[in-house]
Amino acid sequence: MNEALTTVSLTLVATDEQDRTVGVLCATAPGTLIDMALNNGYTADKAMALSLFVAKIRGLAVAEHARGQGIAATLLKRTWQVHQQFGYMLLYGSYEADRDLADFYIRCGYTAHAPGETFPLDRIALPFRLGAGDDQCVFTRWRPRH
């Protein structure tokens, strides 16, 4: 299963005029969510199918000298566009609570949750909640309901 999860990923790289990397974003299958589904009685096939509807942003970084230029926001926007094209329902990630990034994620179209706060997965018919530890904040963006 781990091998299959590595094939469901998106890595975006931002470069400067000299083709040097200044930013990167990696979104992958939601391993924690798949594990939760398995632990709640879902078959392996059904649990793996979640990777076709939900992605987790595992890393977002911008070189210190390139910050403040909108690179992170552009990477998030493009990630959202790609996942929307493939019909994903949810894109989420987390950050350390002491980093104070809520306003940034809100400006980028995400909902920022309080440290340790969980969110329901009822929009994708899962009877459990997802979140992070008390020292982490989760940010989420759901596909709009039609």
mmCIF file of C-alpha atoms in Angstrom:
data_model
loop_
_atom_site.group_PDB
_atom_site.id
_atom_site.type_symbol
_atom_site.label_atom_id
_atom_site.label_comp_id
_atom_site.label_asym_id
_atom_site.label_seq_id
_atom_site.Cartn_x
_atom_site.Cartn_y
_atom_site.Cartn_z
ATOM 1 C CA MET A 1 0.000 0.000 0.000
ATOM 2 C CA ASN A 2 2.832 2.428 0.800
ATOM 3 C CA GLU A 3 4.194 2.014 -2.714
ATOM 4 C CA ALA A 4 0.784 2.827 -4.178
ATOM 5 C CA LEU A 5 0.554 5.941 -2.018
ATOM 6 C CA THR A 6 3.810 7.322 -3.383
ATOM 7 C CA THR A 7 2.370 7.319 -6.893
ATOM 8 C CA VAL A 8 -0.489 9.590 -5.835
ATOM 9 C CA SER A 9 1.494 12.743 -5.264
ATOM 10 C CA LEU A 10 2.080 16.174 -6.698
ATOM 11 C CA THR A 11 5.301 18.113 -6.286
ATOM 12 C CA LEU A 12 5.505 21.667 -7.573
ATOM 13 C CA VAL A 13 8.757 23.590 -7.787
ATOM 14 C CA ALA A 14 9.095 27.356 -8.208
ATOM 15 C CA THR A 15 12.289 28.664 -9.769
ATOM 16 C CA ASP A 16 13.791 32.104 -10.241
ATOM 17 C CA GLU A 17 15.146 33.691 -13.430
ATOM 18 C CA GLN A 18 18.402 31.705 -13.077
ATOM 19 C CA ASP A 19 16.405 28.453 -12.758
ATOM 20 C CA ARG A 20 17.292 28.094 -9.072
ATOM 21 C CA THR A 21 14.680 26.531 -6.820
ATOM 22 C CA VAL A 22 13.023 29.133 -4.582
ATOM 23 C CA GLY A 23 9.925 27.237 -3.483
ATOM 24 C CA VAL A 24 8.447 23.778 -3.313
ATOM 25 C CA LEU A 25 5.126 22.206 -2.383
ATOM 26 C CA CYS A 26 4.397 18.503 -2.026
ATOM 27 C CA ALA A 27 0.885 17.065 -1.771
ATOM 28 C CA THR A 28 0.338 13.342 -1.329
ATOM 29 C CA ALA A 29 -2.260 10.740 -0.507
ATOM 30 C CA PRO A 30 -3.640 11.173 3.035
ATOM 31 C CA GLY A 31 -1.929 8.302 4.839
ATOM 32 C CA THR A 32 -3.437 9.125 8.241
ATOM 33 C CA LEU A 33 -6.925 9.284 6.778
ATOM 34 C CA ILE A 34 -6.448 5.976 4.959
ATOM 35 C CA ASP A 35 -5.222 4.379 8.198
ATOM 36 C CA MET A 36 -8.258 5.747 10.046
ATOM 37 C CA ALA A 37 -10.571 4.274 7.411
ATOM 38 C CA LEU A 38 -8.858 0.884 7.696
ATOM 39 C CA ASN A 39 -9.103 1.013 11.491
ATOM 40 C CA ASN A 40 -12.824 1.785 11.176
ATOM 41 C CA GLY A 41 -13.578 -1.320 9.132
ATOM 42 C CA TYR A 42 -13.189 -0.023 5.576
ATOM 43 C CA THR A 43 -11.724 -2.470 3.087
ATOM 44 C CA ALA A 44 -8.259 -1.712 1.735
ATOM 45 C CA ASP A 45 -9.740 -0.860 -1.671
ATOM 46 C CA LYS A 46 -12.242 1.601 -0.202
ATOM 47 C CA ALA A 47 -9.631 3.146 2.071
ATOM 48 C CA MET A 48 -7.199 3.582 -0.838
ATOM 49 C CA ALA A 49 -9.960 5.149 -2.922
ATOM 50 C CA LEU A 50 -9.798 8.088 -0.519
ATOM 51 C CA SER A 51 -6.519 9.076 -2.175
ATOM 52 C CA LEU A 52 -8.597 9.923 -5.252
ATOM 53 C CA PHE A 53 -10.700 12.448 -3.338
ATOM 54 C CA VAL A 54 -8.436 13.847 -0.613
ATOM 55 C CA ALA A 55 -4.851 15.097 -0.658
ATOM 56 C CA LYS A 56 -2.610 16.321 2.123
ATOM 57 C CA ILE A 57 -0.094 19.091 1.703
ATOM 58 C CA ARG A 58 2.971 17.558 3.329
ATOM 59 C CA GLY A 59 5.383 20.390 2.781
ATOM 60 C CA LEU A 60 5.468 23.977 1.629
ATOM 61 C CA ALA A 61 8.729 25.889 1.723
ATOM 62 C CA VAL A 62 10.088 29.072 0.212
ATOM 63 C CA ALA A 63 13.737 30.109 0.307
ATOM 64 C CA GLU A 64 14.282 32.848 2.853
ATOM 65 C CA HIS A 65 15.577 35.341 0.263
ATOM 66 C CA ALA A 66 12.460 34.786 -1.896
ATOM 67 C CA ARG A 67 9.793 35.226 0.782
ATOM 68 C CA GLY A 68 7.196 37.962 0.474
ATOM 69 C CA GLN A 69 6.893 37.584 -3.301
ATOM 70 C CA GLY A 70 3.731 35.455 -3.320
ATOM 71 C CA ILE A 71 5.513 32.209 -4.173
ATOM 72 C CA ALA A 72 3.850 30.143 -1.444
ATOM 73 C CA ALA A 73 0.421 31.514 -2.355
ATOM 74 C CA THR A 74 1.027 30.715 -6.025
ATOM 75 C CA LEU A 75 2.105 27.149 -5.197
ATOM 76 C CA LEU A 76 -1.039 26.665 -3.087
ATOM 77 C CA LYS A 77 -3.240 28.115 -5.824
ATOM 78 C CA ARG A 78 -1.773 25.864 -8.506
ATOM 79 C CA THR A 79 -2.044 22.808 -6.245
ATOM 80 C CA TRP A 80 -5.722 23.589 -5.709
ATOM 81 C CA GLN A 81 -6.261 24.004 -9.466
ATOM 82 C CA VAL A 82 -4.635 20.660 -10.283
ATOM 83 C CA HIS A 83 -6.588 18.800 -7.624
ATOM 84 C CA GLN A 84 -9.845 20.426 -8.729
ATOM 85 C CA GLN A 85 -9.219 19.279 -12.309
ATOM 86 C CA PHE A 86 -9.033 15.706 -11.025
ATOM 87 C CA GLY A 87 -12.186 15.995 -8.935
ATOM 88 C CA TYR A 88 -10.676 16.061 -5.444
ATOM 89 C CA MET A 89 -13.035 17.018 -2.625
ATOM 90 C CA LEU A 90 -10.560 18.119 0.063
ATOM 91 C CA LEU A 91 -7.055 19.509 0.291
ATOM 92 C CA TYR A 92 -5.603 19.916 3.775
ATOM 93 C CA GLY A 93 -2.372 20.260 5.707
ATOM 94 C CA SER A 94 -1.017 21.371 9.041
ATOM 95 C CA TYR A 95 1.547 23.715 10.517
ATOM 96 C CA GLU A 96 3.091 24.325 13.918
ATOM 97 C CA ALA A 97 0.757 26.457 16.025
ATOM 98 C CA ASP A 98 3.515 28.851 17.060
ATOM 99 C CA ARG A 99 4.141 29.796 13.382
ATOM 100 C CA ASP A 100 0.992 32.004 13.285
ATOM 101 C CA LEU A 101 0.116 31.225 9.654
ATOM 102 C CA ALA A 102 -3.686 31.280 9.927
ATOM 103 C CA ASP A 103 -4.112 34.613 8.123
ATOM 104 C CA PHE A 104 -1.907 33.427 5.258
ATOM 105 C CA TYR A 105 -3.942 30.265 4.685
ATOM 106 C CA ILE A 106 -7.223 32.169 5.002
ATOM 107 C CA ARG A 107 -6.033 34.655 2.331
ATOM 108 C CA CYS A 108 -5.250 31.637 0.124
ATOM 109 C CA GLY A 109 -8.822 30.330 0.404
ATOM 110 C CA TYR A 110 -8.404 27.798 3.206
ATOM 111 C CA THR A 111 -10.081 27.486 6.582
ATOM 112 C CA ALA A 112 -7.569 27.630 9.423
ATOM 113 C CA HIS A 113 -8.482 25.553 12.459
ATOM 114 C CA ALA A 114 -7.379 26.263 16.027
ATOM 115 C CA PRO A 115 -4.555 24.239 17.582
ATOM 116 C CA GLY A 116 -5.731 20.697 18.210
ATOM 117 C CA GLU A 117 -9.130 21.322 16.582
ATOM 118 C CA THR A 118 -10.553 18.515 14.451
ATOM 119 C CA PHE A 119 -12.879 18.763 11.489
ATOM 120 C CA PRO A 120 -15.616 16.379 10.313
ATOM 121 C CA LEU A 121 -15.351 14.332 7.152
ATOM 122 C CA ASP A 122 -19.097 13.954 6.670
ATOM 123 C CA ARG A 123 -18.922 15.724 3.291
ATOM 124 C CA ILE A 124 -17.142 12.627 1.975
ATOM 125 C CA ALA A 125 -19.362 10.270 3.987
ATOM 126 C CA LEU A 126 -16.753 9.311 6.590
ATOM 127 C CA PRO A 127 -18.006 8.973 10.168
ATOM 128 C CA PHE A 128 -14.898 10.325 11.872
ATOM 129 C CA ARG A 129 -12.920 13.531 12.302
ATOM 130 C CA LEU A 130 -9.410 14.505 11.304
ATOM 131 C CA GLY A 131 -7.050 16.901 13.024
ATOM 132 C CA ALA A 132 -3.589 17.338 14.472
ATOM 133 C CA GLY A 133 -2.014 17.553 17.903
ATOM 134 C CA ASP A 134 -2.425 20.457 20.305
ATOM 135 C CA ASP A 135 0.776 22.017 18.946
ATOM 136 C CA GLN A 136 -0.501 21.894 15.345
ATOM 137 C CA CYS A 137 -3.098 23.798 13.358
ATOM 138 C CA VAL A 138 -4.871 22.251 10.390
ATOM 139 C CA PHE A 139 -5.906 24.151 7.274
ATOM 140 C CA THR A 140 -8.604 22.803 4.949
ATOM 141 C CA ARG A 141 -10.153 23.630 1.627
ATOM 142 C CA TRP A 142 -13.239 21.765 0.436
ATOM 143 C CA ARG A 143 -14.583 21.695 -3.089
ATOM 144 C CA PRO A 144 -17.681 23.902 -3.114
ATOM 145 C CA ARG A 145 -21.002 22.096 -3.018
ATOM 146 C CA HIS A 146 -23.028 22.368 -6.198
#
